[in-house]
Amino acid sequence: MGVSYKKLFKLLIDRNMKKKDLQQLAELSPSTIAKLSKDEYVSMEVLVKICGKLSVDIGEIMEII
């Protein structure tokens, strides 16, 4: 079992945002952005921060595969 953040990156495209914009908005480190890009696990704290800044639910940015 793993995770996929394809929904997050599709959402960024829909909102005309780049990964760098998300990094600055949610105050994330470059390594966290890299983990998201590779569908690696990140902390729940990071996911909650992203959801809060984008005003979405967690199911709108990730899925378990």
mmCIF file of N, CA, C and O in Angstrom:
data_model
loop_
_atom_site.group_PDB
_atom_site.id
_atom_site.type_symbol
_atom_site.label_atom_id
_atom_site.label_comp_id
_atom_site.label_asym_id
_atom_site.label_seq_id
_atom_site.Cartn_x
_atom_site.Cartn_y
_atom_site.Cartn_z
ATOM 1 N N MET A 1 0.849 -1.182 0.000
ATOM 2 C CA MET A 1 0.000 0.000 0.000
ATOM 3 C C MET A 1 0.893 1.243 0.000
ATOM 4 O O MET A 1 1.932 1.261 0.629
ATOM 5 N N GLY A 2 0.462 2.259 -0.705
ATOM 6 C CA GLY A 2 1.219 3.501 -0.776
ATOM 7 C C GLY A 2 0.284 4.681 -0.889
ATOM 8 O O GLY A 2 -0.931 4.549 -0.714
ATOM 9 N N VAL A 3 0.853 5.823 -1.162
ATOM 10 C CA VAL A 3 0.060 7.044 -1.307
ATOM 11 C C VAL A 3 0.339 7.685 -2.662
ATOM 12 O O VAL A 3 1.396 7.483 -3.250
ATOM 13 N N SER A 4 -0.630 8.451 -3.125
ATOM 14 C CA SER A 4 -0.471 9.200 -4.362
ATOM 15 C C SER A 4 -0.932 10.635 -4.123
ATOM 16 O O SER A 4 -1.991 10.863 -3.539
ATOM 17 N N TYR A 5 -0.136 11.563 -4.572
ATOM 18 C CA TYR A 5 -0.468 12.978 -4.442
ATOM 19 C C TYR A 5 -0.828 13.585 -5.799
ATOM 20 O O TYR A 5 -0.763 14.796 -5.983
ATOM 21 N N LYS A 6 -1.228 12.751 -6.761
ATOM 22 C CA LYS A 6 -1.610 13.241 -8.091
ATOM 23 C C LYS A 6 -2.737 14.259 -7.989
ATOM 24 O O LYS A 6 -2.762 15.235 -8.730
ATOM 25 N N LYS A 7 -3.658 14.027 -7.054
ATOM 26 C CA LYS A 7 -4.773 14.968 -6.884
ATOM 27 C C LYS A 7 -4.260 16.348 -6.488
ATOM 28 O O LYS A 7 -4.783 17.371 -6.939
ATOM 29 N N LEU A 8 -3.251 16.389 -5.640
ATOM 30 C CA LEU A 8 -2.669 17.668 -5.221
ATOM 31 C C LEU A 8 -2.087 18.405 -6.418
ATOM 32 O O LEU A 8 -2.345 19.596 -6.611
ATOM 33 N N PHE A 9 -1.319 17.696 -7.239
ATOM 34 C CA PHE A 9 -0.660 18.359 -8.357
ATOM 35 C C PHE A 9 -1.649 18.750 -9.446
ATOM 36 O O PHE A 9 -1.464 19.762 -10.116
ATOM 37 N N LYS A 10 -2.735 17.990 -9.597
ATOM 38 C CA LYS A 10 -3.791 18.390 -10.524
ATOM 39 C C LYS A 10 -4.479 19.662 -10.010
ATOM 40 O O LYS A 10 -4.772 20.572 -10.772
ATOM 41 N N LEU A 11 -4.704 19.717 -8.690
ATOM 42 C CA LEU A 11 -5.303 20.894 -8.081
ATOM 43 C C LEU A 11 -4.422 22.131 -8.305
ATOM 44 O O LEU A 11 -4.924 23.219 -8.609
ATOM 45 N N LEU A 12 -3.117 21.956 -8.165
ATOM 46 C CA LEU A 12 -2.196 23.076 -8.404
ATOM 47 C C LEU A 12 -2.297 23.551 -9.846
ATOM 48 O O LEU A 12 -2.327 24.757 -10.101
ATOM 49 N N ILE A 13 -2.376 22.628 -10.788
ATOM 50 C CA ILE A 13 -2.521 22.994 -12.196
ATOM 51 C C ILE A 13 -3.819 23.754 -12.408
ATOM 52 O O ILE A 13 -3.848 24.787 -13.076
ATOM 53 N N ASP A 14 -4.908 23.239 -11.820
ATOM 54 C CA ASP A 14 -6.210 23.898 -11.956
ATOM 55 C C ASP A 14 -6.196 25.319 -11.401
ATOM 56 O O ASP A 14 -6.907 26.188 -11.887
ATOM 57 N N ARG A 15 -5.393 25.533 -10.366
ATOM 58 C CA ARG A 15 -5.306 26.852 -9.736
ATOM 59 C C ARG A 15 -4.156 27.692 -10.296
ATOM 60 O O ARG A 15 -3.825 28.749 -9.752
ATOM 61 N N ASN A 16 -3.522 27.182 -11.346
ATOM 62 C CA ASN A 16 -2.415 27.885 -11.994
ATOM 63 C C ASN A 16 -1.280 28.174 -11.005
ATOM 64 O O ASN A 16 -0.710 29.269 -10.992
ATOM 65 N N MET A 17 -0.964 27.163 -10.189
ATOM 66 C CA MET A 17 0.106 27.293 -9.202
ATOM 67 C C MET A 17 1.235 26.332 -9.546
ATOM 68 O O MET A 17 1.004 25.273 -10.114
ATOM 69 N N LYS A 18 2.436 26.705 -9.162
ATOM 70 C CA LYS A 18 3.598 25.839 -9.319
ATOM 71 C C LYS A 18 3.939 25.225 -7.957
ATOM 72 O O LYS A 18 3.473 25.700 -6.919
ATOM 73 N N LYS A 19 4.765 24.209 -7.974
ATOM 74 C CA LYS A 19 5.202 23.581 -6.718
ATOM 75 C C LYS A 19 5.870 24.619 -5.812
ATOM 76 O O LYS A 19 5.700 24.593 -4.603
ATOM 77 N N LYS A 20 6.615 25.514 -6.424
ATOM 78 C CA LYS A 20 7.299 26.568 -5.654
ATOM 79 C C LYS A 20 6.278 27.459 -4.948
ATOM 80 O O LYS A 20 6.505 27.890 -3.814
ATOM 81 N N ASP A 21 5.138 27.730 -5.614
ATOM 82 C CA ASP A 21 4.082 28.538 -4.994
ATOM 83 C C ASP A 21 3.520 27.828 -3.763
ATOM 84 O O ASP A 21 3.299 28.448 -2.720
ATOM 85 N N LEU A 22 3.294 26.522 -3.899
ATOM 86 C CA LEU A 22 2.795 25.736 -2.761
ATOM 87 C C LEU A 22 3.816 25.750 -1.634
ATOM 88 O O LEU A 22 3.458 25.910 -0.464
ATOM 89 N N GLN A 23 5.076 25.588 -1.982
ATOM 90 C CA GLN A 23 6.141 25.584 -0.976
ATOM 91 C C GLN A 23 6.134 26.872 -0.168
ATOM 92 O O GLN A 23 6.219 26.848 1.062
ATOM 93 N N GLN A 24 6.000 28.000 -0.848
ATOM 94 C CA GLN A 24 6.003 29.289 -0.155
ATOM 95 C C GLN A 24 4.718 29.508 0.629
ATOM 96 O O GLN A 24 4.749 29.976 1.763
ATOM 97 N N LEU A 25 3.573 29.162 0.028
ATOM 98 C CA LEU A 25 2.284 29.370 0.671
ATOM 99 C C LEU A 25 2.168 28.582 1.977
ATOM 100 O O LEU A 25 1.750 29.109 3.008
ATOM 101 N N ALA A 26 2.555 27.298 1.926
ATOM 102 C CA ALA A 26 2.420 26.437 3.099
ATOM 103 C C ALA A 26 3.694 26.371 3.937
ATOM 104 O O ALA A 26 3.752 25.623 4.908
ATOM 105 N N GLU A 27 4.705 27.150 3.547
ATOM 106 C CA GLU A 27 5.980 27.187 4.271
ATOM 107 C C GLU A 27 6.576 25.785 4.426
ATOM 108 O O GLU A 27 6.907 25.339 5.515
ATOM 109 N N LEU A 28 6.723 25.103 3.288
ATOM 110 C CA LEU A 28 7.265 23.748 3.257
ATOM 111 C C LEU A 28 8.721 23.785 2.807
ATOM 112 O O LEU A 28 9.131 24.680 2.071
ATOM 113 N N SER A 29 9.472 22.788 3.223
ATOM 114 C CA SER A 29 10.870 22.702 2.796
ATOM 115 C C SER A 29 10.948 22.102 1.395
ATOM 116 O O SER A 29 10.033 21.392 0.964
ATOM 117 N N PRO A 30 12.046 22.371 0.695
ATOM 118 C CA PRO A 30 12.224 21.756 -0.623
ATOM 119 C C PRO A 30 12.201 20.224 -0.552
ATOM 120 O O PRO A 30 11.719 19.566 -1.473
ATOM 121 N N SER A 31 12.701 19.651 0.530
ATOM 122 C CA SER A 31 12.710 18.194 0.649
ATOM 123 C C SER A 31 11.290 17.638 0.793
ATOM 124 O O SER A 31 10.998 16.547 0.301
ATOM 125 N N THR A 32 10.405 18.383 1.425
ATOM 126 C CA THR A 32 9.012 17.954 1.543
ATOM 127 C C THR A 32 8.343 17.966 0.173
ATOM 128 O O THR A 32 7.615 17.029 -0.178
ATOM 129 N N ILE A 33 8.596 18.988 -0.613
ATOM 130 C CA ILE A 33 8.052 19.058 -1.969
ATOM 131 C C ILE A 33 8.580 17.878 -2.790
ATOM 132 O O ILE A 33 7.837 17.260 -3.558
ATOM 133 N N ALA A 34 9.854 17.548 -2.613
ATOM 134 C CA ALA A 34 10.445 16.414 -3.333
ATOM 135 C C ALA A 34 9.766 15.105 -2.938
ATOM 136 O O ALA A 34 9.470 14.264 -3.786
ATOM 137 N N LYS A 35 9.493 14.929 -1.644
ATOM 138 C CA LYS A 35 8.802 13.720 -1.183
ATOM 139 C C LYS A 35 7.406 13.627 -1.782
ATOM 140 O O LYS A 35 6.977 12.551 -2.200
ATOM 141 N N LEU A 36 6.689 14.750 -1.811
ATOM 142 C CA LEU A 36 5.356 14.761 -2.407
ATOM 143 C C LEU A 36 5.439 14.389 -3.887
ATOM 144 O O LEU A 36 4.615 13.615 -4.384
ATOM 145 N N SER A 37 6.428 14.914 -4.578
ATOM 146 C CA SER A 37 6.592 14.651 -6.007
ATOM 147 C C SER A 37 6.869 13.178 -6.293
ATOM 148 O O SER A 37 6.510 12.671 -7.351
ATOM 149 N N LYS A 38 7.512 12.503 -5.338
ATOM 150 C CA LYS A 38 7.858 11.086 -5.515
ATOM 151 C C LYS A 38 6.841 10.157 -4.852
ATOM 152 O O LYS A 38 7.102 8.963 -4.720
ATOM 153 N N ASP A 39 5.696 10.711 -4.415
ATOM 154 C CA ASP A 39 4.658 9.925 -3.738
ATOM 155 C C ASP A 39 5.203 9.186 -2.519
ATOM 156 O O ASP A 39 4.862 8.038 -2.255
ATOM 157 N N GLU A 40 6.061 9.866 -1.767
ATOM 158 C CA GLU A 40 6.588 9.310 -0.527
ATOM 159 C C GLU A 40 5.769 9.837 0.643
ATOM 160 O O GLU A 40 5.075 10.839 0.533
ATOM 161 N N TYR A 41 5.866 9.143 1.762
ATOM 162 C CA TYR A 41 5.108 9.558 2.939
ATOM 163 C C TYR A 41 5.626 10.878 3.492
ATOM 164 O O TYR A 41 6.834 11.109 3.544
ATOM 165 N N VAL A 42 4.693 11.740 3.890
ATOM 166 C CA VAL A 42 5.009 12.972 4.607
ATOM 167 C C VAL A 42 4.161 12.981 5.876
ATOM 168 O O VAL A 42 3.198 12.230 5.985
ATOM 169 N N SER A 43 4.489 13.836 6.808
ATOM 170 C CA SER A 43 3.778 13.848 8.086
ATOM 171 C C SER A 43 2.348 14.375 7.932
ATOM 172 O O SER A 43 2.033 15.121 6.999
ATOM 173 N N MET A 44 1.518 13.969 8.855
ATOM 174 C CA MET A 44 0.135 14.444 8.875
ATOM 175 C C MET A 44 0.113 15.959 9.062
ATOM 176 O O MET A 44 -0.736 16.644 8.498
ATOM 177 N N GLU A 45 1.078 16.472 9.802
ATOM 178 C CA GLU A 45 1.177 17.920 10.021
ATOM 179 C C GLU A 45 1.319 18.662 8.691
ATOM 180 O O GLU A 45 0.677 19.681 8.465
ATOM 181 N N VAL A 46 2.149 18.124 7.803
ATOM 182 C CA VAL A 46 2.345 18.729 6.484
ATOM 183 C C VAL A 46 1.052 18.687 5.684
ATOM 184 O O VAL A 46 0.640 19.675 5.073
ATOM 185 N N LEU A 47 0.379 17.546 5.693
ATOM 186 C CA LEU A 47 -0.860 17.397 4.934
ATOM 187 C C LEU A 47 -1.943 18.343 5.443
ATOM 188 O O LEU A 47 -2.654 18.970 4.654
ATOM 189 N N VAL A 48 -2.046 18.473 6.752
ATOM 190 C CA VAL A 48 -3.031 19.387 7.343
ATOM 191 C C VAL A 48 -2.705 20.829 6.973
ATOM 192 O O VAL A 48 -3.596 21.622 6.656
ATOM 193 N N LYS A 49 -1.422 21.179 6.972
ATOM 194 C CA LYS A 49 -0.999 22.534 6.608
ATOM 195 C C LYS A 49 -1.374 22.839 5.154
ATOM 196 O O LYS A 49 -1.904 23.909 4.854
ATOM 197 N N ILE A 50 -1.119 21.888 4.267
ATOM 198 C CA ILE A 50 -1.460 22.070 2.852
ATOM 199 C C ILE A 50 -2.970 22.230 2.689
ATOM 200 O O ILE A 50 -3.436 23.134 1.987
ATOM 201 N N CYS A 51 -3.731 21.365 3.345
ATOM 202 C CA CYS A 51 -5.198 21.445 3.258
ATOM 203 C C CYS A 51 -5.702 22.790 3.750
ATOM 204 O O CYS A 51 -6.587 23.397 3.131
ATOM 205 N N GLY A 52 -5.151 23.268 4.841
ATOM 206 C CA GLY A 52 -5.567 24.557 5.390
ATOM 207 C C GLY A 52 -5.280 25.714 4.448
ATOM 208 O O GLY A 52 -6.122 26.591 4.238
ATOM 209 N N LYS A 53 -4.094 25.714 3.869
ATOM 210 C CA LYS A 53 -3.705 26.814 2.973
ATOM 211 C C LYS A 53 -4.480 26.794 1.658
ATOM 212 O O LYS A 53 -4.744 27.842 1.082
ATOM 213 N N LEU A 54 -4.843 25.582 1.184
ATOM 214 C CA LEU A 54 -5.576 25.476 -0.075
ATOM 215 C C LEU A 54 -7.095 25.404 0.139
ATOM 216 O O LEU A 54 -7.849 25.341 -0.828
ATOM 217 N N SER A 55 -7.520 25.370 1.391
ATOM 218 C CA SER A 55 -8.949 25.271 1.750
ATOM 219 C C SER A 55 -9.618 24.057 1.112
ATOM 220 O O SER A 55 -10.645 24.164 0.458
ATOM 221 N N VAL A 56 -8.992 22.901 1.307
ATOM 222 C CA VAL A 56 -9.533 21.647 0.784
ATOM 223 C C VAL A 56 -9.497 20.574 1.865
ATOM 224 O O VAL A 56 -8.855 20.743 2.908
ATOM 225 N N ASP A 57 -10.179 19.462 1.602
ATOM 226 C CA ASP A 57 -10.162 18.309 2.488
ATOM 227 C C ASP A 57 -9.007 17.398 2.077
ATOM 228 O O ASP A 57 -8.580 17.415 0.911
ATOM 229 N N ILE A 58 -8.542 16.580 2.976
ATOM 230 C CA ILE A 58 -7.377 15.732 2.690
ATOM 231 C C ILE A 58 -7.631 14.795 1.511
ATOM 232 O O ILE A 58 -6.721 14.495 0.741
ATOM 233 N N GLY A 59 -8.857 14.346 1.324
ATOM 234 C CA GLY A 59 -9.183 13.469 0.214
ATOM 235 C C GLY A 59 -9.068 14.147 -1.140
ATOM 236 O O GLY A 59 -9.051 13.495 -2.177
ATOM 237 N N GLU A 60 -8.980 15.477 -1.134
ATOM 238 C CA GLU A 60 -8.856 16.225 -2.379
ATOM 239 C C GLU A 60 -7.399 16.401 -2.816
ATOM 240 O O GLU A 60 -7.143 16.891 -3.916
ATOM 241 N N ILE A 61 -6.461 16.015 -1.954
ATOM 242 C CA ILE A 61 -5.042 16.172 -2.315
ATOM 243 C C ILE A 61 -4.287 14.855 -2.371
ATOM 244 O O ILE A 61 -3.175 14.807 -2.879
ATOM 245 N N MET A 62 -4.857 13.790 -1.827
ATOM 246 C CA MET A 62 -4.134 12.519 -1.813
ATOM 247 C C MET A 62 -5.096 11.348 -1.828
ATOM 248 O O MET A 62 -6.278 11.508 -1.566
ATOM 249 N N GLU A 63 -4.540 10.183 -2.142
ATOM 250 C CA GLU A 63 -5.311 8.953 -2.037
ATOM 251 C C GLU A 63 -4.368 7.818 -1.677
ATOM 252 O O GLU A 63 -3.175 7.888 -1.961
ATOM 253 N N ILE A 64 -4.914 6.810 -1.041
ATOM 254 C CA ILE A 64 -4.147 5.623 -0.691
ATOM 255 C C ILE A 64 -4.321 4.628 -1.825
ATOM 256 O O ILE A 64 -5.450 4.365 -2.261
ATOM 257 N N ILE A 65 -3.213 4.101 -2.309
ATOM 258 C CA ILE A 65 -3.274 3.158 -3.430
ATOM 259 C C ILE A 65 -2.706 1.805 -3.045
ATOM 260 O O ILE A 65 -1.976 1.688 -2.079
#
